XYZ file of C-alpha atoms in Angstrom:
320
model
C 69.561 109.635 277.697
C 68.432 107.919 280.840
C 67.745 104.323 281.793
C 67.476 102.152 284.897
C 70.590 102.058 286.919
C 71.725 99.367 289.308
C 72.543 99.842 292.967
C 76.176 100.488 292.493
C 75.872 103.069 289.867
C 77.028 106.707 290.602
C 76.217 109.324 287.920
C 78.308 112.414 287.650
C 76.926 115.617 286.547
C 79.110 118.716 285.537
C 77.363 122.111 285.604
C 78.855 124.843 283.497
C 77.672 128.352 284.598
C 78.298 131.341 282.472
C 78.570 134.863 283.893
C 75.138 136.303 284.491
C 73.585 132.814 284.946
C 70.323 132.452 286.686
C 70.748 131.121 290.262
C 67.451 129.432 290.350
C 68.128 127.360 287.220
C 71.526 126.453 288.578
C 70.262 125.364 291.947
C 67.299 123.455 290.382
C 69.864 121.121 288.727
C 72.057 120.470 291.778
C 69.552 120.438 294.653
C 67.441 117.543 293.440
C 70.696 115.426 293.207
C 71.513 116.310 296.793
C 68.023 115.390 297.853
C 68.066 112.127 295.939
C 71.228 111.088 297.797
C 69.775 112.060 301.058
C 66.655 110.065 300.636
C 68.416 107.054 299.153
C 70.873 107.228 302.117
C 73.740 106.557 299.666
C 75.525 108.323 296.825
C 73.605 108.123 293.701
C 74.924 111.266 292.056
C 78.061 113.313 292.167
C 78.313 116.865 290.782
C 80.966 119.426 289.992
C 80.890 122.975 288.775
C 83.097 123.646 285.697
C 83.922 127.194 284.891
C 84.352 128.431 281.347
C 87.730 129.975 282.226
C 89.718 130.456 285.578
C 88.102 132.644 288.198
C 84.812 132.889 289.993
C 81.564 133.098 288.021
C 79.084 135.655 289.112
C 75.285 134.979 288.784
C 72.691 137.398 287.651
C 71.873 138.134 291.276
C 75.522 139.076 292.116
C 76.330 135.907 293.994
C 79.765 134.608 292.910
C 80.335 130.836 292.397
C 83.934 129.398 292.635
C 84.055 126.450 290.235
C 85.647 123.185 291.142
C 87.699 123.261 287.953
C 87.828 124.736 284.489
C 86.895 123.463 281.047
C 90.452 123.235 279.753
C 91.338 120.725 282.523
C 87.910 119.240 283.510
C 87.576 115.501 283.949
C 84.916 113.347 282.330
C 81.340 113.482 283.374
C 78.264 111.393 282.564
C 76.040 114.570 282.069
C 76.998 118.125 281.221
C 74.593 120.967 281.814
C 75.113 124.462 280.473
C 73.479 127.233 282.581
C 73.351 130.641 280.971
C 71.225 133.829 281.074
C 69.863 136.015 278.397
C 73.061 136.675 276.507
C 73.710 132.969 275.573
C 73.447 133.788 271.872
C 76.641 135.922 272.320
C 78.644 133.444 274.265
C 81.935 132.054 272.990
C 83.942 129.546 274.896
C 86.038 127.363 272.770
C 87.527 125.370 275.611
C 84.039 124.451 276.879
C 83.069 123.339 273.420
C 86.088 121.215 272.922
C 85.739 119.546 276.390
C 81.989 118.932 275.696
C 82.791 117.367 272.413
C 85.258 115.037 273.875
C 82.807 114.122 276.546
C 80.093 113.511 274.062
C 82.241 111.303 271.972
C 82.908 109.361 275.124
C 79.164 108.902 275.708
C 78.183 111.847 277.777
C 74.699 113.419 277.666
C 74.737 117.139 277.040
C 72.074 119.542 278.191
C 71.141 123.090 279.087
C 68.842 125.170 281.408
C 67.428 128.561 280.882
C 69.032 130.022 277.708
C 71.873 127.650 277.527
C 70.334 125.937 274.461
C 71.717 128.875 272.382
C 75.235 127.911 273.326
C 74.529 124.164 272.394
C 72.935 125.115 269.156
C 75.787 127.298 268.044
C 78.258 124.435 268.763
C 76.160 121.880 266.817
C 75.069 119.806 269.766
C 71.345 120.254 268.942
C 71.501 119.295 265.359
C 68.822 116.675 264.703
C 67.441 117.006 268.284
C 64.363 118.733 269.845
C 65.023 121.354 272.509
C 63.474 124.205 274.597
C 64.764 127.238 276.376
C 63.449 130.321 278.343
C 60.185 131.579 276.738
C 61.471 135.112 276.206
C 64.346 133.797 274.006
C 62.319 131.260 272.042
C 61.338 133.742 269.145
C 64.875 134.619 268.464
C 66.071 131.077 268.796
C 63.586 129.901 266.229
C 64.595 132.508 263.719
C 68.400 131.920 264.304
C 68.134 128.124 264.212
C 65.036 127.304 261.999
C 66.118 123.726 261.317
C 66.222 122.740 265.129
C 63.019 121.312 266.546
C 62.093 123.949 269.160
C 59.393 123.029 271.569
C 57.637 125.216 274.003
C 57.477 122.631 276.836
C 58.922 123.012 280.312
C 61.681 120.646 279.339
C 62.651 118.345 276.466
C 64.660 115.231 276.681
C 65.708 113.808 273.278
C 68.080 110.870 273.471
C 71.311 112.345 274.790
C 70.202 115.922 274.863
C 68.192 117.472 277.556
C 67.016 121.092 277.913
C 64.677 123.098 280.090
C 63.178 126.614 280.222
C 64.939 127.261 283.577
C 63.515 127.740 287.077
C 60.658 125.358 287.782
C 61.272 123.738 284.313
C 64.720 122.688 285.423
C 63.429 121.103 288.693
C 60.705 119.268 286.665
C 63.335 118.010 284.219
C 65.644 116.756 287.026
C 62.671 115.023 288.531
C 62.069 113.253 285.293
C 65.764 112.285 284.963
C 65.759 110.880 288.563
C 62.705 108.845 287.781
C 64.309 107.403 284.702
C 67.512 106.709 286.671
C 66.367 105.273 289.821
C 62.506 104.985 289.765
C 59.349 107.106 290.191
C 59.203 106.582 293.960
C 62.488 108.378 294.421
C 61.595 111.160 292.194
C 58.234 111.646 293.936
C 60.079 111.754 297.237
C 62.511 114.502 295.874
C 59.408 116.426 294.497
C 57.781 116.166 298.018
C 61.064 117.267 299.643
C 60.842 120.514 297.790
C 57.007 120.914 298.224
C 56.684 120.545 294.508
C 54.106 119.052 292.169
C 54.699 115.345 291.169
C 55.854 114.217 287.736
C 53.862 115.933 285.109
C 52.411 114.342 281.844
C 53.658 115.489 278.541
C 50.459 117.451 277.969
C 50.918 119.345 281.271
C 54.561 119.993 280.393
C 53.311 121.898 277.305
C 50.509 123.781 279.047
C 52.365 124.507 282.217
C 54.516 127.296 280.740
C 51.413 128.947 279.355
C 49.722 128.656 282.706
C 52.735 130.071 284.432
C 53.010 133.013 282.167
C 49.404 133.839 281.992
C 47.761 132.687 285.286
C 44.959 131.147 283.185
C 43.436 127.888 284.472
C 40.837 127.202 281.783
C 42.071 124.277 279.821
C 40.352 125.355 276.626
C 41.895 128.751 276.889
C 45.350 127.353 277.655
C 45.216 125.012 274.682
C 44.137 127.824 272.465
C 46.924 130.043 273.633
C 49.431 127.311 273.067
C 48.111 126.925 269.585
C 48.364 130.626 268.948
C 51.979 130.577 270.157
C 52.857 127.879 267.662
C 51.201 129.693 264.754
C 52.274 133.309 265.125
C 53.598 133.720 261.584
C 50.926 131.958 259.674
C 48.092 133.334 261.791
C 45.224 130.819 261.988
C 41.683 132.288 262.062
C 39.682 131.990 265.354
C 37.171 129.487 263.758
C 40.285 127.383 262.667
C 41.585 127.444 266.177
C 38.234 126.557 267.613
C 37.793 123.739 265.186
C 41.329 122.458 266.009
C 40.277 122.237 269.736
C 36.931 120.680 268.923
C 35.072 123.696 270.262
C 32.738 126.291 268.676
C 33.951 129.776 268.080
C 31.257 131.149 270.478
C 32.373 128.765 273.237
C 36.011 129.933 272.719
C 34.983 133.589 272.736
C 33.094 133.078 276.017
C 35.930 131.241 277.672
C 38.527 133.842 276.604
C 36.362 136.737 277.862
C 36.009 134.868 281.255
C 39.652 134.023 281.600
C 41.482 137.030 280.193
C 38.780 139.667 279.701
C 39.395 140.049 275.931
C 38.323 138.278 272.785
C 40.557 135.458 271.330
C 41.369 137.606 268.315
C 42.462 140.564 270.550
C 44.590 138.082 272.671
C 46.205 136.589 269.508
C 47.101 140.138 268.242
C 48.601 141.064 271.631
C 50.586 137.791 271.702
C 51.965 138.440 268.112
C 53.129 141.948 269.414
C 54.782 140.526 272.447
C 56.631 138.076 270.168
C 57.628 141.067 268.052
C 59.073 142.854 271.013
C 61.011 139.752 272.065
C 62.490 139.458 268.514
C 63.441 143.067 268.413
C 65.077 142.913 271.771
C 66.892 139.540 271.283
C 67.702 139.228 267.614
C 69.332 141.270 264.862
C 66.327 140.768 262.425
C 65.294 143.705 260.315
C 62.089 145.436 261.610
C 60.220 144.449 258.395
C 61.210 140.816 258.818
C 60.036 140.949 262.445
C 56.723 142.224 261.254
C 56.364 139.375 258.752
C 57.532 136.793 261.280
C 54.703 137.923 263.622
C 51.880 137.757 261.084
C 51.810 141.485 259.934
C 51.601 141.935 256.154
C 52.783 145.587 256.060
C 54.889 147.873 258.110
C 52.464 150.645 258.671
C 49.831 148.353 260.413
C 52.722 146.756 262.364
C 54.131 149.976 263.524
C 50.712 151.406 264.468
C 49.741 148.277 266.361
C 53.115 148.099 268.084
C 52.990 151.666 269.248
C 49.422 151.201 270.598
C 50.463 148.270 272.840
C 54.039 149.102 273.846
C 53.936 152.923 273.611
C 56.928 153.371 271.290
C 57.986 152.569 267.834
C 59.406 149.084 266.964
C 62.861 150.402 266.379
C 62.940 151.735 269.896
C 62.636 148.216 271.266
C 66.057 147.212 270.123
C 68.409 146.049 273.002
C 71.445 148.416 273.298
């Protein structure tokens, strides 16, 4: 997507917020662009807010944004970013899709923050590309779009497609884009402006979401949890996980008990049950299919385990 730009280049972003969009993800796209312009003391970026239809767009926190224009009449942009909340799998906006397709044919890069990857996937923009989205929606996304390369990184940039988990992931993604556009020194200055960490390595981008969700600092435990998250359905054994991380099962056991106060096997089981709860809440999969997708071989053991952890039957976890 990105490349080094000369001094006269001005890059235009168009941000498309849908009703219920997360304000932090939205701001994390625009604010780094503003800071980059301020630090460079010239206009490197311009941005506009494009509404899916006429009228203000209300964020999940109740704040209303008045778009600069609407998809049916929106001008061209170099990069388009969809910003959506947890209902992205239900969104339908034909005018937005038509405008984005025209823009993509003209060379625009297309991306999303938070759960916007759902919208891109339904419209075909992610075919043949890797992506990510908010961690609570990843299980249902993987089931809905099994042919799309879903990664559990903070952000993923794959040629002319870019996606992030939202929040801090959006800020990290924008820092990476600014570095590719105008150099690492400017991106480091923007990071410092927001009292944020410098550019992360690809390994840290994978482990950071796990660290943020769990509060775990131990690198061995973080790597094991990341591996568990990637193998929910096939269920690796703990010795297999330890071997993959070049550690002994005993060492892994000690590390888990010190970091999360439970054994690796107990953590793996709880993780699979959390994944099941996410699928039940955010997908239309049958309960039996959810059980299989989360590594349970029969409904009785799944129902019993789910009730023990969540306090209610799997069917009661369905979103209204």
